GROMACS .gro file of C-alpha atoms in nm:
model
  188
    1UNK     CA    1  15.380   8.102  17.334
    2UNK     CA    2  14.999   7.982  17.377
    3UNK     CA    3  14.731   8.242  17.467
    4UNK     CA    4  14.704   8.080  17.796
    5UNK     CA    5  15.064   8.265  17.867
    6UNK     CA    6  14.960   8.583  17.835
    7UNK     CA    7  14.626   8.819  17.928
    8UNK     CA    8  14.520   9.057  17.744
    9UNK     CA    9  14.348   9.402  17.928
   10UNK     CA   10  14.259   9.696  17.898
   11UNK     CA   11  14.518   9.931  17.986
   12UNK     CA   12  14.460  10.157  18.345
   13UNK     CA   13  14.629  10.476  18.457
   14UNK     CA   14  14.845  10.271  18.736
   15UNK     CA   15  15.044  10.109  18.406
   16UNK     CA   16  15.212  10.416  18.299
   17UNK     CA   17  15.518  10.366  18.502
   18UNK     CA   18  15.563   9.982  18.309
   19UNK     CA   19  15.464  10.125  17.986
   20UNK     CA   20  15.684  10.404  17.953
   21UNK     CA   21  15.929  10.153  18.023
   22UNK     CA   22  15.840   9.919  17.785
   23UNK     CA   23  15.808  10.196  17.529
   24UNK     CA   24  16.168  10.275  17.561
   25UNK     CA   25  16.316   9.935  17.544
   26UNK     CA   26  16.109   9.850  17.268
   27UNK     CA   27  16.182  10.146  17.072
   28UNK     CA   28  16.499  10.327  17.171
   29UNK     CA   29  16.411  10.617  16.933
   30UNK     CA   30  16.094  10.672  17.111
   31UNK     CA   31  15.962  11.029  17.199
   32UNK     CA   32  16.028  11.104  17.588
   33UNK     CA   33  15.697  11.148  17.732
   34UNK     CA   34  15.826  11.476  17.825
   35UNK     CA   35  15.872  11.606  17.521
   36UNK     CA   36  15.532  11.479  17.394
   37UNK     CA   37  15.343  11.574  17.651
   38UNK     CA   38  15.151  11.339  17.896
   39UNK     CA   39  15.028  11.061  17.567
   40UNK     CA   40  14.943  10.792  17.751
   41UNK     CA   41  14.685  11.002  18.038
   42UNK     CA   42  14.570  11.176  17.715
   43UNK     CA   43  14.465  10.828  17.509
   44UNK     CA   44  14.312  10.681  17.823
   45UNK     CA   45  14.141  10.978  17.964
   46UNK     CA   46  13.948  10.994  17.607
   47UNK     CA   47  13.897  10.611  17.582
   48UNK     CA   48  13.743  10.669  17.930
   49UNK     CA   49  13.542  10.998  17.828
   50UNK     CA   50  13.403  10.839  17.490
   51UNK     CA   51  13.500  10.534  17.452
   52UNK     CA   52  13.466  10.584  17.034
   53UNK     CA   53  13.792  10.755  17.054
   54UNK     CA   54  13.968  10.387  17.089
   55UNK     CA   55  14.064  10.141  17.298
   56UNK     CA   56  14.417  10.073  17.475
   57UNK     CA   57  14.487   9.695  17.550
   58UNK     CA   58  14.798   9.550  17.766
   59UNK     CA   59  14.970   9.230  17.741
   60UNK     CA   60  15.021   9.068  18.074
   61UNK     CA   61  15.292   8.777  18.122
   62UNK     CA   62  15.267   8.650  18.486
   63UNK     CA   63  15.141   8.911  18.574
   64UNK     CA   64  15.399   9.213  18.417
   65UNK     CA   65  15.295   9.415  18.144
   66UNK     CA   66  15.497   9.346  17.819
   67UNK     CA   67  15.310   9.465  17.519
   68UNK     CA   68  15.049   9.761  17.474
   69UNK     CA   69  14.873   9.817  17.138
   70UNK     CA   70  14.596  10.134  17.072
   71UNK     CA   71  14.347  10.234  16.859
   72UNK     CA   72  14.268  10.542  16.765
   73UNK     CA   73  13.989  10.799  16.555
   74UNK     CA   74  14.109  10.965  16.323
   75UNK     CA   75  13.939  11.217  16.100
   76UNK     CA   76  14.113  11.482  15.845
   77UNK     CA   77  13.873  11.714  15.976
   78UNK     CA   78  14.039  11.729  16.295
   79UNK     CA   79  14.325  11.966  16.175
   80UNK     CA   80  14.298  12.244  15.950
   81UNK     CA   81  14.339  12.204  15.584
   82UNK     CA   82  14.489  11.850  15.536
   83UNK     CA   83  14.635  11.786  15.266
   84UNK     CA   84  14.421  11.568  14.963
   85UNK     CA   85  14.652  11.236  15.050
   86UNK     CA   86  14.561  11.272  15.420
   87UNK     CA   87  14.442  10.934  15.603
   88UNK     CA   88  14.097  10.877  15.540
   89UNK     CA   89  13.870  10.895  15.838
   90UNK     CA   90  13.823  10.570  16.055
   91UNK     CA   91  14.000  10.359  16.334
   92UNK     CA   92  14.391  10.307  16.276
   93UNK     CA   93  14.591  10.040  16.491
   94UNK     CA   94  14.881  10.215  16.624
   95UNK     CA   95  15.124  10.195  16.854
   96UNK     CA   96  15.215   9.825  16.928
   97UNK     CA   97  15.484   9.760  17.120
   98UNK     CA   98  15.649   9.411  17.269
   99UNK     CA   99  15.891   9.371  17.487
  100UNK     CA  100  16.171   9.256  17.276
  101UNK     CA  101  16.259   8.959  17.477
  102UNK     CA  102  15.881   8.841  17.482
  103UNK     CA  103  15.844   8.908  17.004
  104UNK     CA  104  15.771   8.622  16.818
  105UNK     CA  105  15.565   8.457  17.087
  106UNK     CA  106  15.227   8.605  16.967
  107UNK     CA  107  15.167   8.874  17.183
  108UNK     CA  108  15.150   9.122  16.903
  109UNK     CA  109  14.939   8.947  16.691
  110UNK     CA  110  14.672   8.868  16.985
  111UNK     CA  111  14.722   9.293  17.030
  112UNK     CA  112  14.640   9.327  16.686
  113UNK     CA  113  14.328   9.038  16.687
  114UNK     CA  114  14.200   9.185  16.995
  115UNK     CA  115  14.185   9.562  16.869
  116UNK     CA  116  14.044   9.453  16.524
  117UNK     CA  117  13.767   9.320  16.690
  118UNK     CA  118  13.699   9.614  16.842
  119UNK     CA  119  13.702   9.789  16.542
  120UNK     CA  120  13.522   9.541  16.341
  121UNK     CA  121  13.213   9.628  16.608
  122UNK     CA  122  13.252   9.991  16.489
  123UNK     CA  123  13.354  10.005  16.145
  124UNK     CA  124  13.369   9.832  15.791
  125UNK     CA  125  13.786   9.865  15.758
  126UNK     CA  126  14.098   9.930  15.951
  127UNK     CA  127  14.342  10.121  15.907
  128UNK     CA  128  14.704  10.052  15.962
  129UNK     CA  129  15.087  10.233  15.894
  130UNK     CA  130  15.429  10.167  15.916
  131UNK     CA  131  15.809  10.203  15.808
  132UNK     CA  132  15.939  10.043  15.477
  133UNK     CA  133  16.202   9.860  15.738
  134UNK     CA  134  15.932   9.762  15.953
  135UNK     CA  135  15.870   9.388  15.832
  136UNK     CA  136  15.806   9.188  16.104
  137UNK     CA  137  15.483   9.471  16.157
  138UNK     CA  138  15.410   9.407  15.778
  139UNK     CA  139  15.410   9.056  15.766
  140UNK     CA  140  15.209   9.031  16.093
  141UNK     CA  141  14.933   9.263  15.972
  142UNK     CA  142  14.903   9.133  15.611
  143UNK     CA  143  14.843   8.822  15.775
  144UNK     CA  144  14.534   8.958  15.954
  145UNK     CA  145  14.405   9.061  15.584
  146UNK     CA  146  14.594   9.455  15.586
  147UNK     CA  147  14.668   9.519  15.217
  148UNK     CA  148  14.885   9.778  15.083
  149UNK     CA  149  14.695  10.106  14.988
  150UNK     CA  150  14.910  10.356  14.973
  151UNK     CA  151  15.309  10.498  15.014
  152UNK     CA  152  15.183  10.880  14.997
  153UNK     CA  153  15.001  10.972  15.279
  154UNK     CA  154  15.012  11.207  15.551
  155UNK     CA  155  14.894  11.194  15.909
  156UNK     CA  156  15.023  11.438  16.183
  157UNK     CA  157  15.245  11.431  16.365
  158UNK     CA  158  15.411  11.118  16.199
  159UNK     CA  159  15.427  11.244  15.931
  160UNK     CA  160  15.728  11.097  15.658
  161UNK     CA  161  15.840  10.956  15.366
  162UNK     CA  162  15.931  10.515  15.430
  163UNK     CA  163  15.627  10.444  15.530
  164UNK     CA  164  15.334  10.244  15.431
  165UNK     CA  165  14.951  10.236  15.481
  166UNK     CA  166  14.750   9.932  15.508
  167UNK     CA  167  14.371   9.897  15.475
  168UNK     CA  168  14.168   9.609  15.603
  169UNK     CA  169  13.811   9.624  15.449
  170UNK     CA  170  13.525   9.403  15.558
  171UNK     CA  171  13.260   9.397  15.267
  172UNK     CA  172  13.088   9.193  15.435
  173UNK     CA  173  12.982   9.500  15.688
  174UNK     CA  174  12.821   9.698  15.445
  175UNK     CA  175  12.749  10.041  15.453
  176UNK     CA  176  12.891  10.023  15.878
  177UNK     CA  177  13.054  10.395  15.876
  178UNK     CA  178  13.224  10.484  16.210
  179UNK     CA  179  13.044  10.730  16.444
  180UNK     CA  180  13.277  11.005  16.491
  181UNK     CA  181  13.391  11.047  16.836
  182UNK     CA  182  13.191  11.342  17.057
  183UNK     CA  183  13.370  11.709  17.184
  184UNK     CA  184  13.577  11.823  16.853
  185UNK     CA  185  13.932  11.767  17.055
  186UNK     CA  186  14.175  11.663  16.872
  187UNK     CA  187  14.367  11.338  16.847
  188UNK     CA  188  14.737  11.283  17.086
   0.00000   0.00000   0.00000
């Protein structure tokens, strides 16, 4: 699928209906939003109060939404006494999801692109995790540069064993340290 088959936008709260959708037939061992809470007014209503929180970008196919990707701040000092393999503090790419009869047709990877620009305005690396199982995600993301840094790490609420974080590292950026988002609330 070309780029010129699919839009790329930033998501709005009139797409919650079509994401939680999505979410669900992309993942059928997704969270209900009820038992998470409201996630998706959460991410956007910080994206729209500062927008260093993260971003939240849609994939549009004539016109219906069929991918969503996010990225979010995260900081150890957000919860109380994290543990010493905690994620480091920085922008992490999370939550892509494609609806599975539109994978393998690039709409994740221009999610990913898109949102690593972002970052890359921001911040000198990315960060990145998954499942072991996951390897379509792994493949996809080491082709964007993510390398392997660790298999012991912890990040609420996510947190398990099978999983992987990846690191993307521009040197090129210097000494570009992210500035931590405003208010002290705490990440979805």
């Amino acid at each position: 699928m070309s780029d010129s088959l699919f839009h790329i936008r930033p998501a709005l709260f009139s797409d919650r209906s079509r994401m939680e959708t999505l979410r669900f037939a992309a993942n059928s061992n997704a969270l209900s939003a009820k038992s998470e809470g409201d996630w998706f007014e959460r991410w956007v209503t910080r994206q729209e109060r500062d927008p260093r929180w993260g971003c939240f970008l849609l994939a549009e196919v004539n016109g219906i939404v069929e991918g969503y990707g996010f990225v979010g701040w995260w900081s150890p000092g957000l919860v109380e006494d994290p543990p010493d393999n905690a994620i480091p503090a920085g922008y992490i790419l999370m939550g892509t999801w494609v609806e599975p009869a539109h994978r393998r047709k690039g709409i994740g990877m221009a999610l990913a692109a898109k949102r690593l620009e972002w970052i890359r305005l921001r911040s000198r690396e990315a960060w990145y995790w998954t499942d072991d199982d996951n390897i379509a995600s792994q493949k996809l993301h080491e082709r964007l540069g993510f390398q392997v840094y660790s298999d012991d790490f912890w990040f609420p609420p996510r947190n398990r064993a099978d999983c992987r974080l990846y690191r993307l590292f521009w040197p090129e950026l210097g000494d570009r340290i992210p500035d931590p988002p405003a208010g002290g609330i705490s990440p979805p």
